[in-house]
C-alpha atoms as one frame of an Amber mdcrd trajectory, in Angstrom:
protein
   0.373   0.081  -0.163   1.344   2.944  -1.192   0.372   6.727   0.920  -1.780
   8.386  -1.361  -1.307  11.549  -3.053  -3.076  13.562  -0.741  -0.810  12.599
   2.167   2.070  12.688   0.535   1.074  16.350  -0.528   1.262  17.431   3.423
   4.176  15.795   4.028   5.695  17.726   1.510   4.208  20.721   2.749   5.258
  19.842   6.055   8.737  19.312   5.235   9.028  22.683   3.093   7.655  24.542
   5.811  10.598  22.924   8.097  12.980  24.267   5.450  12.097  27.278   5.113
  12.064  27.833   8.781  15.989  26.264   9.123  17.485  28.438   6.114  19.736
  29.988   7.982  22.767  30.235   5.407  25.382  30.577   7.838  26.610  26.778
   7.094  25.854  25.257  10.519  25.273  21.972  11.406  21.611  19.904  10.315
  20.484  20.505  13.773  20.191  23.684  13.732  19.545  24.567  10.185  16.373
  22.459  10.963  15.284  25.323  13.540  17.799  24.257  16.315  16.058  21.318
  17.075  18.566  18.443  18.978  18.091  14.442  18.651  18.861  11.673  21.058
  18.852   7.705  19.796  16.936   5.759  21.433  16.002   1.573  21.462  12.252
   0.977  21.270  10.489  -2.330  21.834  11.568  -3.655  18.605  14.920  -2.919
  19.365  15.872  -0.788  16.721  17.264   2.385  17.445  15.621   5.675  16.539
  16.700   9.153  16.239  13.724  11.422  18.133  13.710  14.671  18.691  15.739
  15.602  22.285  12.736  18.017  23.313   8.931  16.841  21.513   6.939  18.673
  20.874   4.446  17.159  18.929   3.878  13.818  20.067   1.425  11.502  18.381
   0.103   8.051  19.756  -1.706   5.502  17.696  -2.799   3.587  20.806  -4.346
   4.654  24.538  -2.092   2.931  26.710   0.972   5.330  25.144  -1.522   8.611
  25.203  -2.506   7.800  29.431   1.015   8.561  30.232   1.614  11.437  28.465
  -1.685  12.970  30.560   0.007  11.657  33.464   2.822  13.669  32.754   0.088
  16.456  31.686   1.857  16.588  27.847  -1.257  15.449  25.784  -0.766  14.324
  22.455  -1.504  15.890  19.178  -3.175  13.248  17.443  -4.490   9.884  19.901
  -5.620   6.141  19.121  -9.325   6.008  19.610 -10.643   5.245  22.987 -14.122
   5.384  24.956 -15.130   8.072  27.447 -15.927   5.837  30.386 -12.648   4.215
  30.319 -10.457   7.451  31.236 -10.808   9.535  34.003 -13.589  11.893  33.975
 -11.417  15.138  34.301  -9.359  13.949  31.140 -12.755  14.059  28.428 -13.279
  17.339  27.629  -9.041  17.774  27.177  -9.040  14.222  24.934 -12.424  15.051
  23.120 -10.617  17.918  21.181  -7.142  15.813  20.150  -8.012  14.274  16.810
  -7.939  10.692  16.689  -5.729   9.566  13.993  -5.922   5.737  14.630  -8.463
   2.942  15.361  -7.541  -0.250  14.865  -4.556   0.257  12.256  -3.716   4.606
  11.493  -5.436   6.538   9.703  -1.803   7.970   7.170  -3.840  11.656   5.975
  -5.062  12.329   9.995  -1.951  11.120  11.653   0.185  13.764   8.439  -2.559
  16.660   9.041  -1.407  16.944  13.037   2.003  17.311  12.029   3.967  15.106
  14.520   7.612  15.257  14.930   7.311  12.046  16.795   4.832   8.893  16.426
   4.728   6.568  19.859   3.014   3.023  18.306   1.928   0.154  19.657   3.796
  -3.554  19.285   1.689  -4.921  16.910   1.516  -2.813  13.490   3.288  -4.757
  10.168   6.456  -3.348   9.303   5.194  -1.963   6.240   2.832   0.140   8.090
   5.718   1.626  10.428   7.573   2.347   7.384   4.612   4.258   5.664   4.946
   6.195   8.955   8.649   6.954   9.107   7.851   9.608   6.182   6.140  11.342
   8.401   7.470  10.924  11.261  10.258   8.784  13.580   8.250   6.277  14.799
   9.163   4.570  18.354   7.080   1.252  19.274   6.400   0.197  22.156   5.159
  -2.632  24.293   1.653  -3.776  23.876   1.587  -7.332  23.697   4.138 -10.221
  23.964   6.354 -11.323  26.646   7.174  -8.480  28.403   3.271  -7.496  28.165
   2.344  -7.739  32.121   5.113  -5.432  33.028   2.940  -1.921  32.776   5.787
   0.206  34.433   7.893  -0.526  31.486   6.017   0.037  29.280   5.134   3.546
  31.172   8.870   3.956  30.850   9.256   3.170  27.885   6.958   5.799  26.720
   8.732   8.532  29.323  12.049   7.438  27.769  11.208   8.126  24.066   9.506
  11.809  25.188  12.519  12.182  27.458  10.628  12.460  30.516  11.763   9.068
  32.869  13.023  12.148  35.880   9.179  13.298  35.488   7.876  10.022  36.063
   9.674   9.264  38.800   7.390  11.064  41.197   4.496   9.141  39.901   5.643
   5.742  40.661   7.321   7.274  44.274   3.263   8.256  45.215   1.607   4.925
  43.798   4.185   2.529  45.897   3.455   4.416  48.810   0.197   4.331  48.122
  -0.192   0.321  47.618   2.026  -0.054  51.392  -0.530   1.825  52.905  -2.819
  -0.210  51.790  -1.129  -3.140  52.665   0.220  -1.602  56.432  -3.630  -0.509
  56.811  -5.327  -3.737  56.040  -2.710  -6.510  55.753  -3.421  -8.240  58.518
  -7.106  -8.721  57.637  -6.917 -10.094  54.010  -3.765 -12.166  54.721  -4.417
 -15.179  53.182  -7.730 -14.007  51.798  -7.165 -15.546  47.578  -8.063 -13.533
  44.459  -9.057 -13.653  41.650 -10.012 -11.173  38.274 -12.198 -11.895  35.737
 -13.730 -10.357  32.696 -15.688 -11.206  29.334 -15.082  -9.647  25.755 -17.030
 -12.382  23.598 -20.105 -13.983  24.325 -20.203 -17.327  26.450 -16.822 -16.690
  27.271 -14.678 -15.333  30.212 -11.273 -14.065  30.281  -8.544 -14.921  33.468
  -6.306 -12.802  34.331  -3.765 -14.360  36.473  -0.949 -13.298  39.142   1.564
 -12.361  37.001  -0.403  -9.868  35.032  -0.886  -6.138  35.578  -3.710  -6.655
  37.696  -1.353  -8.674  40.042   0.976  -6.279  40.249  -1.572  -3.914  41.615
  -3.335  -6.526  43.734  -0.461  -8.670  45.014   1.266  -5.846  46.816  -1.745
  -4.804  48.442  -1.125  -8.449  50.790  -3.332 -10.728  48.540  -2.993 -14.511
  47.344  -4.252 -15.131  44.168  -6.398 -17.604  43.096  -4.173 -21.148  42.475
  -7.061 -22.458  40.254  -7.002 -19.624  37.777  -3.283 -19.401  37.723  -3.394
 -22.809  37.083  -6.383 -22.560  34.192  -4.624 -19.925  32.392  -1.315 -22.143
  32.041  -3.824 -24.918  30.473  -5.486 -22.651  27.794  -3.563 -19.675  27.414
  -2.388 -19.194  23.587   1.291 -17.312  22.218  -1.222 -16.276  19.438  -3.854
 -13.768  21.161  -4.858  -9.834  21.209  -2.161  -9.569  18.156   0.709 -10.959
  20.018   3.403 -11.348  17.392   6.315 -12.704  20.479   5.302 -16.560  20.105
   5.454 -15.810  23.969   2.286 -16.957  26.156   1.107 -14.299  28.204  -0.298
 -14.551  31.703  -3.934 -14.235  30.654  -6.367 -16.313  28.942 -10.092 -16.677
  27.004 -11.949 -19.535  28.639 -15.624 -20.756  27.569 -17.817 -20.681  30.530
 -18.390 -24.520  30.972 -14.952 -24.161  32.804 -15.209 -20.550  34.734 -16.104
 -23.050  37.974 -13.015 -24.478  38.104 -10.958 -21.513  37.384 -12.269 -19.261
  40.193 -13.536 -22.063  42.883 -11.340 -20.919  45.423 -11.314 -17.791  45.323
 -12.704 -15.684  48.534 -12.740 -12.470  46.735 -13.666 -11.269  42.577 -12.885
  -8.872  40.930 -14.428  -8.479  37.827 -12.970  -5.672  35.297 -15.199  -2.259
  34.485 -14.581   1.090  33.325 -13.703   3.732  35.461 -17.049   4.190  36.751
 -17.703   1.150  37.757 -19.539   0.145  35.713 -19.463  -2.980  33.596 -19.834
  -4.075  29.743 -22.875  -5.710  28.269 -20.964  -8.959  27.920 -19.605  -8.670
  31.669 -23.315  -8.628  32.851 -24.188 -11.258  30.867 -20.970 -13.156  32.390
 -22.032 -11.928  35.871 -25.308 -12.993  35.651 -24.757 -16.555  34.306 -25.723
 -19.719  36.715 -21.902 -20.673  36.248 -20.588 -17.146  38.203 -23.093 -17.011
  40.242 -22.793 -20.815  41.677 -19.012 -19.413  42.514 -18.154 -19.374  46.272
 -17.075 -15.894  46.160 -19.998 -14.777  44.503 -22.584 -16.416  46.771 -20.988
 -14.973  49.839 -21.355 -11.620  48.256 -17.767 -10.386  47.459 -17.710  -9.522
  44.268 -16.755  -6.273  42.681 -15.552  -4.190  39.882 -11.738  -2.957  39.719
 -11.723  -0.818  36.604  -9.180  -1.638  34.315  -7.479  -4.656  33.997  -4.643
  -3.066  31.130  -3.080  -0.772  32.864  -1.993   2.751  30.525  -0.985   4.199
  32.941  -0.659   5.661  36.970  -4.155   6.680  36.663  -5.265   3.477  36.012
  -3.195   1.446  38.226  -4.195   4.159  41.224  -8.073   3.942  40.360  -7.611
   0.093  40.790  -6.503   0.091  43.730  -8.730   2.918  45.346 -11.399   0.439
  43.948  -9.834  -2.552  45.663  -9.067  -0.397  49.299 -13.094  -0.437  48.792
 -13.742  -3.948  48.634 -11.416  -4.582  51.257 -13.306  -2.267  53.249 -16.529
  -4.175  52.572 -15.016  -7.793  52.759 -14.086  -6.517  56.468 -17.797  -6.796
  57.011 -17.787 -10.027  56.619
């Protein structure tokens, strides 16, 4: 697939403006001849060395997993991947609604060129041909979305921060979040010691999606003092597939889609079940259908009334992580009542 003439014209226009702005005629180096923009080389998740602006001003993100980190750092992108309003913090909605959407499942190259990015943050699930075409617009840095490191959301956040040269600013967010986890563990640790936790979602009819202790949610909730459902981890090892969700690494991720027929065996030892919700504590239609099923209602945690929304299972940044931990604290308080 080739860039169409409209996209090519936009790129050419942007390039010509940059050349005119940078032609000082004083014989200085490339960085000054292009308007004084310095560059640095970073290694992205694909192993590629990417020359990026040292201080990027117009960053485009192709997936919300990168958008949230920029918003956490108060550096909103000029273009963004699609998102659903209830899955973002309420106080970001107005600002995000004003940022052009330049990618759905695939990038829209014309829209991407129109926002004139100086850096593109792309998830590591796109085809090489698409990466090559986007490189005609701006440098492309691929961050980890799927694969063996998927569960380490803090690594992904660090990758995005490194690409935009903001790792120092990230340190306070990380310190504040870990301090909150430690506070909850200290305050409620004795009450939940030995309590087994399971986490489940639903993305397809008549199925459930399991999230294991080694996944993103594990990094949120295990430090609070929970044990994890051994049955859930066993089911994930049995049913996980290396090809799910665009994963190209060949490595099985610590999550798995299962049929409802085996849900009872997968969460039968859980004392508490956290169910994936949006950032308003609401369930979507498929999740509610799972909750209403006879199989789910027969689980010991459901019978005891210990089923709670926890927010997102795919953690995009510290806003998601903090919401999940806040929801967990509310659940712990309810669980203490018996």
